[in-house]
Amino acid sequence: MKRIGIIGGGFSGSLTAIQLIHKSAACEIILINERETFNKGFAYNPYSDKQLLNVITGKMSAFADQPDHFLDWVMQKSAFKDRDRTLISNSFLSRKLYGDYLVDVWNKNFPLAAEKGIKITIIDQFVVDLDIAPTTVTMVLDNGEAIEVDQCVIATGNQVPRNPNIQNTAFYPNKNYFQNPWILAAVKDVDSNLPVMIVGNGLTMVDTVLGLKENGFNGEIFSISPKGFNILPHRHNGLKYDKLVEELTENMSLREIYQLVSKHIKTVREYGVSAEPVIDSLRPHTQRLWKGLSEAEKALFMSRLRHLWGVARHRIPLHTHDKIQQLRIDGKLHIQSGRIVDFIEKQNRIEVHYFDKKEGLTKSILVSRIINCTGPETDLRNVEKSFLKNCLLKGDIVQDALKLGINTNTDTYQVKKADGSYHSNVFTLGGNLKGELWESTAVNELRIQTERLAEQLKVVV
Ligand SMILES: Cc1cc2nc3c(=O)[nH]c(=O)nc-3n(C[C@H](O)[C@H](O)[C@H](O)COP(=O)(O)OP(=O)(O)OC[C@H]3O[C@@H](n4cnc5c(N)ncnc54)[C@H](O)[C@@H]3O)c2cc1C
């Protein structure tokens, strides 16, 4: 019987397994993921009920062919039964609730496997190495066990953020520095007598600020990022704008795309509308546009436009935005543009040296804690305790020039080797395709990938 190993059981790994249960004849699926995050990954296993999805309910179905699947599931819950469906469809619900949904989707689909002769084994472990041979793949686990499969899916998703590049690298084991911002420990038991420094200024910064508040922190919070852009709220969820898309053509250069987007943003601003619907209208086309760019254009995008794009794309619910703005008005949250220079431990406290871009000066501040919210690391050379780094060193995988992901055939999901050929038995999806597709992060994209990948892997009788 064909054996398929899936490394990582977050959204991508568990939905690939569910799609296989539906599409495949008898086979064996071995899913490896630590118990606590099984089905949910980091994103949907939050430490607080108050951490919200950044996509509305109506767009979070796990299945592309059943767009209302999540909404229907929500509306059946007693807490939502009497609520207005349209309102809920356009609301940002909690990520914890979405995690419950994914567990329920798993529990409902899992029994079908036995009926179809599909054996599923879930292993509460971490894969530390991968040995790829022409017809087999061996997954080596944290406990030393080795599991041989015929085909292997790398669904490892989000890696913890990269440590800021500082002079005093010996600082890093410091107990008041949190490289992983997605765990409760990062925001719990923080001394309010000194400020907290958050590195990064995106969606995780917002979650972290609210998490600190929820856990009793009452001091000042500093957040630093290269541009210090203000995070934006969702304002026009109901507006549709299709004029830009009508003007998109094949093989547009980055300059042409930039000019077109700028022109349409100017147009909507004349109606008192923000760039939001213009940027959203590009979403179904970004993968194609990215693929059409040259390597030099991609590099230019990353150095000049990525931050701007991030702000326009990654918005937060309006009421969450108001909370953040209130903290800024009250002098409790300071968002700065600049760069971390060094961290020095000083008697249980940390002196942060940073370059303040606005004032053109290097400054220092004493803080009780540093939380790294710079976003998932994609450069596998920096990812410790991961089989991916080993695979990279062995030439079993290669990264794109910008180190955004793993080079992969985006039609078959087969992973590329250093010699330029593709593995017949190793596949990947999700965030690992960022270099190939740029937008390969949200449920919206991943649900399609899980379905297509299952088509590639399924056993046909
Ligand atoms: C904080 C946060 C909030 C988000 N909110 C939204 C949202 O509201 N809407 C949206 O559409 N998208 C959101 N996203 C994007 C999100 O990444 C995807 O929606 C989705 O969770 C990605 O699923 P995944 O399975 O690819 O990765 P992950 O969720 O990261 O899951 C990967 C799994 O693989 C496991 N793993 C990794 N390495 C190994 C190994 N070596 N051995 C065994 N297991 C391993 C991990 O423990 C994890 O459980 C959010 C992301 C983050 C980080």
Coordinates of C-alpha atoms and ligand atoms in Angstrom, one line a residue:
M1 CA 0.0 0.0 0.0
K2 CA 1.3 3.5 -0.9
R3 CA 2.6 5.4 2.1
I4 CA 2.4 9.2 2.1
G5 CA 4.2 11.2 4.8
I6 CA 3.0 14.7 5.7
I7 CA 5.4 16.8 7.7
G8 CA 3.3 19.5 9.5
G9 CA -0.4 19.2 10.4
G10 CA -1.5 22.8 10.4
F11 CA -4.0 24.0 7.8
S12 CA -1.9 22.9 4.8
G13 CA -1.0 19.4 6.1
S14 CA -4.3 18.5 7.6
L15 CA -6.4 19.8 4.7
T16 CA -4.1 17.9 2.3
A17 CA -4.9 14.7 4.3
I18 CA -8.6 15.5 4.2
Q19 CA -8.6 16.1 0.5
L20 CA -6.7 12.8 0.1
I21 CA -9.4 11.0 2.2
H22 CA -11.9 12.2 -0.3
K23 CA -10.0 11.7 -3.5
S24 CA -7.8 8.7 -3.0
A25 CA -8.3 4.9 -2.9
A26 CA -6.7 2.8 -0.1
C27 CA -3.3 4.2 1.1
E28 CA -1.5 5.0 4.3
I29 CA -1.1 8.7 5.5
I30 CA 1.4 9.4 8.2
L31 CA 1.0 13.0 9.6
I32 CA 3.6 14.4 11.9
N33 CA 2.9 17.4 14.1
E34 CA 3.1 18.2 17.8
R35 CA -0.2 17.5 19.5
E36 CA -1.0 21.0 20.7
T37 CA -1.0 22.6 17.3
F38 CA -2.4 19.7 15.3
N39 CA -5.0 21.0 12.7
K40 CA -4.4 24.6 13.9
G41 CA -0.7 25.5 13.5
F42 CA 0.5 28.7 15.2
A43 CA -2.2 30.9 13.5
Y44 CA -5.3 29.1 14.8
N45 CA -4.0 28.1 18.2
P46 CA -3.8 31.6 19.8
Y47 CA -3.4 32.3 23.5
S48 CA -6.3 34.7 23.5
D49 CA -10.0 34.6 22.4
K50 CA -9.5 38.2 21.4
Q51 CA -7.0 37.5 18.6
L52 CA -9.1 37.9 15.5
L53 CA -8.9 36.5 12.0
N54 CA -7.7 39.2 9.5
V55 CA -10.1 37.8 6.9
I56 CA -13.9 38.0 7.1
T57 CA -15.9 34.9 8.0
G58 CA -17.4 34.7 4.5
K59 CA -13.9 34.1 3.0
M60 CA -12.5 31.6 5.4
S61 CA -14.0 28.3 4.2
A62 CA -11.5 25.4 4.3
F63 CA -12.9 24.3 0.9
A64 CA -12.8 26.3 -2.3
D65 CA -15.8 24.5 -3.7
Q66 CA -17.9 25.2 -0.6
P67 CA -17.3 29.0 0.0
D68 CA -19.9 29.2 2.8
H69 CA -18.6 26.1 4.7
F70 CA -17.1 28.1 7.6
L71 CA -20.0 30.6 7.7
D72 CA -22.5 27.7 7.8
W73 CA -20.5 26.1 10.6
V74 CA -20.5 29.3 12.6
M75 CA -24.2 30.0 12.1
Q76 CA -25.1 26.6 13.6
K77 CA -23.3 27.4 16.8
S78 CA -25.6 28.4 19.7
A79 CA -23.8 31.7 20.2
F80 CA -24.5 32.7 16.6
K81 CA -27.8 31.1 15.8
D82 CA -29.9 34.2 16.3
R83 CA -27.4 36.6 14.7
D84 CA -27.7 38.2 11.3
R85 CA -26.0 36.0 8.7
T86 CA -24.8 38.9 6.5
L87 CA -23.3 40.7 9.5
I88 CA -21.4 37.5 10.6
S89 CA -20.3 36.9 7.1
N90 CA -18.6 40.3 7.1
S91 CA -17.2 40.0 10.6
F92 CA -13.8 39.1 11.9
L93 CA -14.2 36.2 14.3
S94 CA -11.7 34.8 16.7
R95 CA -8.8 32.7 15.5
K96 CA -9.5 30.3 18.3
L97 CA -13.0 29.7 16.9
Y98 CA -11.4 29.0 13.5
G99 CA -9.1 26.5 15.2
D100 CA -12.2 24.8 16.6
Y101 CA -13.6 24.7 13.1
L102 CA -10.5 23.1 11.7
V103 CA -10.6 20.4 14.5
D104 CA -14.2 19.8 13.8
V105 CA -13.6 19.5 10.0
W106 CA -10.9 17.0 10.8
N107 CA -13.1 15.0 13.2
K108 CA -15.9 14.9 10.7
N109 CA -13.8 13.7 7.8
F110 CA -11.5 11.4 9.6
P111 CA -14.0 8.5 9.9
L112 CA -14.4 8.3 6.1
A113 CA -10.8 7.2 5.8
A114 CA -11.5 3.9 7.5
E115 CA -14.5 3.3 5.2
K116 CA -12.2 3.8 2.2
G117 CA -9.4 1.6 3.5
I118 CA -7.1 4.7 4.1
K119 CA -5.0 4.2 7.2
I120 CA -4.1 7.4 9.1
T121 CA -1.4 7.6 11.7
I122 CA -0.8 10.9 13.6
I123 CA 2.6 11.2 15.3
D124 CA 3.1 13.7 18.0
Q125 CA 6.8 14.4 17.1
F126 CA 9.0 16.8 15.1
V127 CA 10.9 15.8 12.0
V128 CA 14.6 16.6 12.4
D129 CA 16.0 15.1 9.2
L130 CA 14.9 13.8 5.8
D131 CA 16.7 11.2 3.8
I132 CA 15.5 11.4 0.2
A133 CA 16.3 8.4 -2.1
P134 CA 14.9 7.9 -5.7
T135 CA 11.9 5.9 -4.6
T136 CA 11.7 6.4 -0.8
V137 CA 11.8 9.2 1.7
T138 CA 12.8 8.6 5.3
M139 CA 11.6 11.0 8.0
V140 CA 13.8 11.1 11.0
L141 CA 12.0 12.1 14.2
D142 CA 13.0 13.9 17.3
N143 CA 12.9 10.7 19.3
G144 CA 15.3 9.0 16.9
E145 CA 12.7 6.9 15.1
A146 CA 12.9 6.7 11.3
I147 CA 9.8 6.4 9.1
E148 CA 10.0 5.4 5.5
V149 CA 7.4 6.5 3.0
D150 CA 6.9 6.5 -0.7
Q151 CA 6.0 10.2 -1.0
C152 CA 6.5 13.1 1.4
V153 CA 4.7 16.4 1.7
I154 CA 6.6 19.3 3.4
A155 CA 3.8 21.4 5.0
T156 CA 6.0 23.1 7.6
G157 CA 4.3 26.5 7.3
N158 CA 5.4 29.4 9.5
Q159 CA 8.9 29.4 11.0
V160 CA 9.6 31.6 14.1
P161 CA 11.0 35.0 13.2
R162 CA 14.7 35.6 12.5
N163 CA 16.7 37.2 15.4
P164 CA 17.6 40.8 14.6
N165 CA 21.2 41.2 13.4
I166 CA 23.0 42.7 16.4
Q167 CA 26.6 43.0 17.4
N168 CA 26.3 41.2 20.8
T169 CA 25.0 37.9 19.5
A170 CA 25.8 36.2 22.9
F171 CA 22.7 38.1 24.1
Y172 CA 20.2 35.7 22.5
P173 CA 19.6 33.0 25.1
N174 CA 18.3 35.9 27.3
K175 CA 15.2 34.9 29.1
N176 CA 13.5 38.3 28.5
Y177 CA 13.9 38.0 24.8
F178 CA 11.1 36.2 23.0
Q179 CA 11.9 35.0 19.5
N180 CA 8.5 33.4 19.2
P181 CA 5.7 36.0 19.7
W182 CA 2.9 33.5 19.2
I183 CA 3.1 31.9 22.7
L184 CA 1.4 33.1 25.9
A185 CA 4.8 33.3 27.7
A186 CA 5.8 36.2 25.4
V187 CA 3.1 38.5 27.0
K188 CA 2.7 37.1 30.5
D189 CA 4.2 38.3 33.8
V190 CA 5.8 41.4 32.3
D191 CA 7.2 44.1 34.7
S192 CA 5.1 47.3 34.0
N193 CA 7.7 49.5 35.6
L194 CA 9.8 49.5 32.4
P195 CA 8.8 49.6 28.7
V196 CA 8.6 46.6 26.4
M197 CA 10.2 46.7 23.0
I198 CA 8.4 45.1 20.1
V199 CA 10.5 44.5 17.0
G200 CA 8.2 44.7 14.0
N201 CA 5.1 46.7 13.2
G202 CA 2.6 44.4 11.5
L203 CA -0.3 42.2 12.5
T204 CA 1.6 40.3 15.2
M205 CA 2.7 43.6 16.8
V206 CA -1.1 44.4 17.2
D207 CA -1.8 40.9 18.7
T208 CA 1.2 41.3 21.0
V209 CA 0.2 44.8 22.2
L210 CA -3.4 43.6 23.0
G211 CA -2.0 40.4 24.5
L212 CA 0.3 42.4 26.8
K213 CA -2.7 44.6 27.9
E214 CA -4.9 41.6 28.5
N215 CA -2.2 40.0 30.7
G216 CA -2.0 43.1 32.9
F217 CA 0.9 45.0 31.4
N218 CA 0.4 48.7 32.0
G219 CA 3.7 50.3 31.0
E220 CA 4.8 51.9 27.7
I221 CA 5.3 49.9 24.6
F222 CA 7.8 50.8 21.8
S223 CA 7.5 49.2 18.4
I224 CA 10.2 49.6 15.8
S225 CA 10.3 48.8 12.1
P226 CA 12.4 50.0 9.1
K227 CA 9.6 52.3 7.8
G228 CA 7.4 52.8 10.9
F229 CA 4.3 52.8 8.7
N230 CA 1.0 53.1 10.4
I231 CA -1.0 49.9 10.3
L232 CA -4.3 50.4 8.5
P233 CA -7.9 49.2 9.3
H234 CA -10.3 47.5 7.0
R235 CA -12.7 50.3 5.9
H236 CA -14.4 49.2 2.7
N237 CA -15.1 45.5 2.9
G238 CA -18.3 45.9 0.9
L239 CA -16.7 47.9 -2.0
K240 CA -15.8 46.2 -5.2
Y241 CA -13.4 47.8 -7.8
D242 CA -12.8 46.1 -11.1
K243 CA -11.4 49.0 -13.2
L244 CA -7.8 48.2 -12.5
V245 CA -8.1 44.5 -13.4
E246 CA -9.7 45.5 -16.8
E247 CA -6.4 47.2 -17.6
L248 CA -4.1 44.4 -16.5
T249 CA -2.2 42.8 -19.5
E250 CA 0.2 39.9 -19.8
N251 CA 3.9 40.4 -18.9
M252 CA 3.6 43.8 -17.3
S253 CA 6.8 45.2 -15.8
L254 CA 7.0 46.2 -12.2
R255 CA 7.1 49.9 -13.2
E256 CA 3.9 49.4 -15.3
I257 CA 2.1 47.7 -12.5
Y258 CA 3.1 50.3 -10.0
Q259 CA 2.0 53.1 -12.3
L260 CA -1.4 51.4 -12.9
V261 CA -2.0 50.8 -9.2
S262 CA -1.0 54.4 -8.4
K263 CA -3.4 55.8 -11.1
H264 CA -6.3 53.8 -9.7
I265 CA -5.6 54.6 -6.1
K266 CA -5.7 58.3 -7.2
T267 CA -9.1 57.7 -8.8
V268 CA -10.7 56.0 -5.7
R269 CA -9.3 58.7 -3.4
E270 CA -11.3 61.2 -5.4
Y271 CA -14.4 59.4 -4.1
G272 CA -13.0 59.6 -0.5
V273 CA -12.2 55.9 -0.6
S274 CA -8.8 54.5 0.5
A275 CA -6.5 52.2 -1.6
E276 CA -8.2 49.2 0.0
P277 CA -10.5 48.0 -2.9
V278 CA -7.8 48.7 -5.5
I279 CA -5.3 46.5 -3.7
D280 CA -7.9 43.8 -3.0
S281 CA -8.9 43.7 -6.6
L282 CA -5.3 42.7 -7.5
R283 CA -5.3 39.8 -5.1
P284 CA -6.5 37.1 -7.6
H285 CA -3.8 38.2 -10.0
T286 CA -0.8 38.7 -7.8
Q287 CA 0.6 35.2 -8.2
R288 CA 0.5 35.6 -12.0
L289 CA 2.0 39.1 -11.9
W290 CA 4.8 38.0 -9.6
K291 CA 5.6 35.1 -11.9
G292 CA 5.9 37.5 -14.8
L293 CA 8.5 39.7 -13.0
S294 CA 12.3 39.3 -13.6
E295 CA 14.6 38.5 -10.7
A296 CA 15.8 42.1 -10.7
E297 CA 12.2 43.4 -10.5
K298 CA 11.4 41.0 -7.6
A299 CA 14.5 42.2 -5.8
L300 CA 13.4 45.8 -6.4
F301 CA 9.9 45.1 -5.1
M302 CA 11.4 43.5 -1.9
S303 CA 13.7 46.4 -1.2
R304 CA 11.4 49.3 -2.2
L305 CA 7.7 48.3 -2.2
R306 CA 7.3 45.3 0.1
H307 CA 6.7 47.4 3.2
L308 CA 4.1 49.5 1.4
W309 CA 2.4 46.4 0.0
G310 CA 2.4 44.8 3.5
V311 CA 0.7 47.8 5.0
A312 CA -1.9 48.0 2.2
R313 CA -2.6 44.2 2.3
H314 CA -2.4 43.3 5.9
R315 CA -5.1 45.4 7.6
I316 CA -6.9 45.0 10.9
P317 CA -10.6 45.2 11.9
L318 CA -11.6 48.8 12.6
H319 CA -12.4 48.4 16.3
T320 CA -8.9 46.8 16.8
H321 CA -7.4 49.7 14.9
D322 CA -9.2 52.1 17.3
K323 CA -7.7 50.3 20.3
I324 CA -4.2 50.7 18.9
Q325 CA -4.7 54.3 18.0
Q326 CA -6.1 55.1 21.5
L327 CA -3.0 53.6 23.0
R328 CA -0.9 55.8 20.8
I329 CA -2.9 58.9 21.7
D330 CA -2.6 58.0 25.4
G331 CA 1.2 57.8 25.0
K332 CA 1.3 54.1 25.8
L333 CA 2.3 52.9 22.4
H334 CA 5.1 54.5 20.4
I335 CA 5.6 53.3 16.8
Q336 CA 9.0 54.3 15.4
S337 CA 10.9 54.0 12.2
G338 CA 14.4 52.7 12.7
R339 CA 16.7 49.8 13.1
I340 CA 17.8 47.7 16.0
V341 CA 21.6 48.1 16.6
D342 CA 22.2 46.1 19.8
F343 CA 20.8 44.4 22.9
I344 CA 22.8 44.5 26.1
E345 CA 21.8 42.7 29.3
K346 CA 21.8 45.0 32.4
Q347 CA 20.9 43.3 35.7
N348 CA 17.8 41.5 34.5
R349 CA 16.9 44.4 32.2
I350 CA 17.9 45.0 28.6
E351 CA 19.4 48.1 27.0
V352 CA 18.2 48.4 23.5
H353 CA 20.3 50.4 21.1
Y354 CA 18.4 51.5 18.0
F355 CA 18.8 53.9 15.2
D356 CA 16.0 56.4 15.1
K357 CA 15.4 57.1 11.4
K358 CA 13.4 60.3 12.0
E359 CA 16.0 62.0 14.1
G360 CA 19.0 60.3 12.4
L361 CA 20.4 59.3 15.8
T362 CA 21.4 56.1 17.6
K363 CA 19.4 56.1 20.9
S364 CA 19.1 53.7 23.8
I365 CA 16.3 52.6 26.0
L366 CA 16.0 50.3 29.0
V367 CA 13.3 47.7 28.7
S368 CA 12.1 44.7 30.6
R369 CA 11.4 42.6 27.6
I370 CA 11.9 42.3 23.9
I371 CA 9.3 40.5 21.7
N372 CA 10.2 39.7 18.1
C373 CA 7.2 40.4 15.8
T374 CA 9.1 40.6 12.5
G375 CA 7.1 37.8 10.9
P376 CA 7.9 34.2 9.9
E377 CA 11.5 33.6 8.8
T378 CA 11.8 32.3 5.2
D379 CA 15.6 32.1 4.8
L380 CA 16.2 28.5 5.7
R381 CA 19.9 29.1 6.4
N382 CA 18.6 30.9 9.6
V383 CA 16.2 28.2 10.7
E384 CA 17.7 26.2 13.5
K385 CA 16.5 22.7 14.5
S386 CA 15.0 22.1 11.1
F387 CA 15.4 19.3 8.6
L388 CA 14.9 22.0 5.9
K389 CA 18.3 23.5 6.6
N390 CA 19.9 20.1 6.3
C391 CA 18.1 19.5 3.1
L392 CA 19.4 22.8 1.8
L393 CA 23.0 21.9 2.7
K394 CA 22.6 18.5 1.1
G395 CA 21.3 20.1 -2.2
D396 CA 18.0 18.2 -1.8
I397 CA 16.1 21.6 -1.9
V398 CA 17.0 25.0 -3.2
Q399 CA 15.8 28.5 -2.4
D400 CA 15.0 31.4 -4.7
A401 CA 17.5 34.2 -4.9
L402 CA 15.5 36.3 -2.4
K403 CA 15.3 33.4 0.1
L404 CA 11.5 33.6 0.3
G405 CA 10.7 29.9 -0.1
I406 CA 11.6 26.6 -1.7
N407 CA 11.9 26.3 -5.4
T408 CA 9.0 24.1 -6.6
N409 CA 7.0 23.3 -9.7
T410 CA 3.8 25.1 -8.9
D411 CA 1.7 22.9 -11.2
T412 CA 2.8 19.6 -9.6
Y413 CA 4.1 20.9 -6.2
Q414 CA 7.3 18.8 -6.7
V415 CA 10.3 20.2 -5.0
K416 CA 13.4 21.2 -7.1
K417 CA 16.9 19.8 -6.4
A418 CA 20.1 21.7 -6.5
D419 CA 20.9 20.0 -9.8
G420 CA 17.8 21.6 -11.4
S421 CA 15.7 18.4 -11.6
Y422 CA 12.6 17.8 -9.6
H423 CA 12.0 15.1 -6.9
S424 CA 9.3 12.7 -8.0
N425 CA 8.5 11.9 -4.3
V426 CA 8.8 15.2 -2.4
F427 CA 6.2 18.0 -2.5
T428 CA 5.6 21.2 -0.8
L429 CA 2.9 23.9 -0.5
G430 CA 1.8 27.0 1.6
G431 CA 4.4 29.5 2.8
N432 CA 7.2 27.5 1.2
L433 CA 5.9 28.6 -2.2
K434 CA 6.3 32.3 -1.4
G435 CA 9.3 32.7 -3.7
E436 CA 7.4 31.1 -6.6
L437 CA 4.0 32.9 -6.0
W438 CA 4.6 35.7 -3.5
E439 CA 1.0 35.4 -2.1
S440 CA 0.9 31.9 -0.7
T441 CA 0.0 32.5 2.9
A442 CA -3.8 32.8 3.5
V443 CA -6.5 30.1 3.6
N444 CA -7.8 31.6 0.4
E445 CA -4.7 30.3 -1.5
L446 CA -3.9 27.3 0.6
R447 CA -7.3 25.6 0.3
I448 CA -6.8 25.5 -3.5
Q449 CA -3.2 24.1 -3.1
T450 CA -4.3 21.3 -0.8
E451 CA -6.9 20.2 -3.2
R452 CA -4.6 20.2 -6.2
L453 CA -1.8 18.5 -4.3
A454 CA -4.1 15.7 -3.2
E455 CA -5.0 15.2 -6.9
Q456 CA -1.2 14.7 -7.5
L457 CA -0.8 12.3 -4.6
K458 CA -4.0 10.2 -4.7
V459 CA -4.1 6.5 -5.4
V460 CA -6.2 5.6 -8.4
V461 CA -7.6 2.0 -8.8
Ligands
LIG1 C1 -0.4 34.8 13.7 C2 -1.0 34.5 12.3 C3 -2.3 34.8 12.0 C4 -2.9 34.5 10.7 N1 -4.1 34.8 10.5 C5 -4.7 34.5 9.3 C6 -6.0 34.8 9.0 O1 -6.8 35.4 9.7 N2 -6.5 34.3 7.8 C7 -5.7 33.7 6.8 O2 -6.2 33.3 5.8 N3 -4.4 33.4 7.1 C8 -3.9 33.8 8.3 N4 -2.6 33.5 8.6 C9 -1.8 32.8 7.5 C10 -1.6 31.4 8.0 O3 -0.2 31.2 7.9 C11 -2.3 30.4 7.1 O4 -3.7 30.7 7.1 C12 -2.2 28.9 7.7 O5 -2.3 28.9 9.1 C13 -0.9 28.3 7.3 O6 -1.0 26.9 7.5 P1 0.2 26.0 7.3 O7 -0.3 24.6 7.7 O8 0.8 26.2 6.0 O9 1.3 26.5 8.3 P2 1.2 26.5 9.9 O10 -0.1 26.9 10.4 O11 2.5 27.2 10.4 O12 1.4 24.9 10.3 C14 2.6 24.2 10.1 C15 2.7 23.1 11.1 O13 3.8 22.3 10.8 C16 4.4 22.0 12.0 N5 5.9 21.7 11.7 C17 6.8 22.6 11.3 N6 8.0 22.0 11.2 C18 7.8 20.7 11.5 C19 8.6 19.6 11.6 N7 9.9 19.7 11.3 N8 8.1 18.4 12.1 C20 6.8 18.3 12.4 N9 5.9 19.4 12.3 C21 6.4 20.5 11.9 C22 4.2 23.2 12.9 O14 4.3 22.9 14.3 C23 2.8 23.6 12.5 O15 1.8 23.0 13.3 C24 -2.0 33.8 9.8 C25 -0.7 33.5 10.1 C26 -0.2 33.8 11.4 C27 1.2 33.5 11.7

